[in-house]
Amino acid sequence: MKKLLLSTMMLAAGLFAANAAEETIQFTDWYGTATVSGIDAQGPKTQGDITVTFAKGNSQNAPAFNKALEVRLYGGKSADVLDGNTMTVEVPEGMLITSIYLEVGQVDKWGVMTADSGSVEEDADKNATWTGSASTVVLTANRNSADAGVSTQNRYKSMTVTYSQGEVTKCSAPRFNPAAGTYWGSVSVELTCNTDGATMYYTINDGAEQTYSAPIELAEAGTYEINAYAKKDGIDDSDVATATYVVSEPVQCSSIEDYIFNAESEGEGSMFEWTFPVTVVYTMPSYTYVRDEEGSAMLIYGSEVPAYESGDIIPAGIIGGFTNHNGLYEMQNVNVESFGEATSKGNGSPIVMTAGEITADDMNQVVYLDNVTLTWTPNEKYGDPEDIKLTDASGSVNAYDQYRWELEYPASGTLVDLICAVAIYKENVQVYPMQFIDASNEPAGVEGVVAGNTVVMTNADGIVVVAAEAAEVSVYTAAGQLVAAENVAAGETVIGVPAGFYVVKAGNTVAKVIVK
């Protein structure tokens, strides 16, 4: 919503009247009412004269829009790197921004907002106001230097921009999306201009000038320098904007083990293509855990990764980088377009293990811990679980709470079943809890579970159902994926499934079993 304001300026030549405007942007108008991870991937957003561009910056998390109807800007990735997501606010050539007001959303682990010019102040409720004079303002979300070990996020519901509307005498220079840089496989470059009615022209590597009408497709490996400018009758042409794109071929890998081998030998910044399919085992916000056909596991990290379900088989062709994050192997900086649609299902079951069995060799495996005692203490400042330990007869393993997953923890001392991911932090083995399961219904081994007129047990071939009469049997993974559905006759029936934890429903009977 735009409001026109009137300001009066006294110049040496006499009295000059200049209009000012105020534009209020409700972020829900851009992103809807559902959670959107990685809003930076959507490129610039424009309302009226205002253009806003989000970027990941030096954060581990991309900026996001949450179903609480607020934009979330994350601070830097570590205690040593404080600056994180950025929000760039622009107006056309000849206009100047004088104020930006950010309406606060929910407050949680708040960071510090800074700007590349002017100043930012917050009121007691965390509403932020930038003041200054610029046609482009870059706002950055930072960790708080006084408590740099704490990850931060600033949350805003709306933004009001106040700016001058002087006479436009020159076209705005074209903008490039995505930004200049190195891309793998191909890149599609979009040009935009803030001047209404302007026509854009461009050249590639000093070639023939072309009129811009559709995204510029760069599909072949090579280096491309794009020069672009805008023109409109009655005003001056814009300055020439330049961006250089490097299109490279990713290193091809035949398995997860081959991916790790190549990643450790290639230089930083290399990209890799998986020429093999993988099965999704489990997903949490920004974390997608997969296995290949050899059983090796990998974490694909990033909020921009498409949504998949447990058991989905992602086709060959995934492209991404590699990061050793304090000892934990991750695929990061993925090419979103390289993720194909899942067209089939595989075995997405966690691996059944005991606490004492878990070693560094199990990194990124999703495991099922049966009947472990959970102990933890609350963080003094925030109340989040700390010093988490999971213990059974075989030993114990430490756990780390990924607080953004918003997992509800049972009371310390509770006996639980748990689905978790194996992680490494500076050579120390730990797990990330992902789902707590009521341990009151004990899983069955070969001794079986008797419920009503049905016996459910396991053997080396899978799940054994002994029914007194014909029944419909459904078998689910712990994540709720249906892996088998059969109408069994009275007597004994074997349902073949891989090793793992399963929930079996036979008629009105429900049992948990572990196939070893």
PDB file of N, CA and C in Angstrom, residues 10 52 185 217 240 248 253 262 274 278 350 356-357 441 456 476 484:
ATOM      1  N   MET A  10      13.586  24.116   0.732  1.00  0.00           N
ATOM      2  CA  MET A  10      13.969  25.483   0.369  1.00  0.00           C
ATOM      3  C   MET A  10      15.318  25.438  -0.338  1.00  0.00           C
ATOM      4  N   VAL A  52      12.898  -5.756  -3.465  1.00  0.00           N
ATOM      5  CA  VAL A  52      13.573  -6.378  -2.323  1.00  0.00           C
ATOM      6  C   VAL A  52      14.195  -7.689  -2.784  1.00  0.00           C
ATOM      7  N   GLY A 185      26.750 -26.995 -14.958  1.00  0.00           N
ATOM      8  CA  GLY A 185      25.820 -27.591 -15.907  1.00  0.00           C
ATOM      9  C   GLY A 185      25.216 -26.544 -16.816  1.00  0.00           C
ATOM     10  N   GLU A 217      19.897 -18.084 -21.685  1.00  0.00           N
ATOM     11  CA  GLU A 217      20.274 -19.451 -21.333  1.00  0.00           C
ATOM     12  C   GLU A 217      21.747 -19.687 -21.660  1.00  0.00           C
ATOM     13  N   VAL A 240      25.868   1.047 -17.983  1.00  0.00           N
ATOM     14  CA  VAL A 240      26.023  -0.351 -18.395  1.00  0.00           C
ATOM     15  C   VAL A 240      26.322  -1.206 -17.168  1.00  0.00           C
ATOM     16  N   SER A 248      30.560 -24.528 -15.556  1.00  0.00           N
ATOM     17  CA  SER A 248      31.513 -25.639 -15.479  1.00  0.00           C
ATOM     18  C   SER A 248      30.778 -26.967 -15.423  1.00  0.00           C
ATOM     19  N   CYS A 253      30.271 -38.864 -10.048  1.00  0.00           N
ATOM     20  CA  CYS A 253      30.545 -39.840  -8.985  1.00  0.00           C
ATOM     21  C   CYS A 253      29.578 -41.007  -9.120  1.00  0.00           C
ATOM     22  N   ASN A 262      36.248 -38.370  -4.188  1.00  0.00           N
ATOM     23  CA  ASN A 262      36.523 -37.268  -5.114  1.00  0.00           C
ATOM     24  C   ASN A 262      36.512 -35.920  -4.406  1.00  0.00           C
ATOM     25  N   TRP A 274      25.903 -36.836  -8.895  1.00  0.00           N
ATOM     26  CA  TRP A 274      25.662 -38.237  -8.542  1.00  0.00           C
ATOM     27  C   TRP A 274      25.033 -38.932  -9.742  1.00  0.00           C
ATOM     28  N   VAL A 278      19.397 -42.352  -5.164  1.00  0.00           N
ATOM     29  CA  VAL A 278      19.482 -42.524  -3.713  1.00  0.00           C
ATOM     30  C   VAL A 278      18.071 -42.620  -3.148  1.00  0.00           C
ATOM     31  N   PRO A 350      15.026 -46.916   9.064  1.00  0.00           N
ATOM     32  CA  PRO A 350      16.255 -46.699   9.830  1.00  0.00           C
ATOM     33  C   PRO A 350      16.948 -48.027  10.124  1.00  0.00           C
ATOM     34  N   GLY A 356      25.593 -48.445  22.262  1.00  0.00           N
ATOM     35  CA  GLY A 356      27.016 -48.742  22.321  1.00  0.00           C
ATOM     36  C   GLY A 356      27.618 -49.165  21.002  1.00  0.00           C
ATOM     37  N   GLU A 357      26.787 -49.494  20.009  1.00  0.00           N
ATOM     38  CA  GLU A 357      27.294 -49.941  18.708  1.00  0.00           C
ATOM     39  C   GLU A 357      27.681 -48.789  17.788  1.00  0.00           C
ATOM     40  N   ASN A 441       5.069 -50.120  24.340  1.00  0.00           N
ATOM     41  CA  ASN A 441       4.767 -51.334  23.580  1.00  0.00           C
ATOM     42  C   ASN A 441       6.076 -51.896  23.048  1.00  0.00           C
ATOM     43  N   VAL A 456       2.249 -61.951  15.700  1.00  0.00           N
ATOM     44  CA  VAL A 456       3.188 -61.280  14.805  1.00  0.00           C
ATOM     45  C   VAL A 456       4.590 -61.504  15.349  1.00  0.00           C
ATOM     46  N   TYR A 476       4.317 -50.811   8.018  1.00  0.00           N
ATOM     47  CA  TYR A 476       4.784 -49.436   7.880  1.00  0.00           C
ATOM     48  C   TYR A 476       6.183 -49.298   8.473  1.00  0.00           C
ATOM     49  N   ALA A 484       4.291 -52.646   2.729  1.00  0.00           N
ATOM     50  CA  ALA A 484       3.659 -53.899   2.304  1.00  0.00           C
ATOM     51  C   ALA A 484       2.202 -53.885   2.739  1.00  0.00           C
TER      52      ALA A 484
END
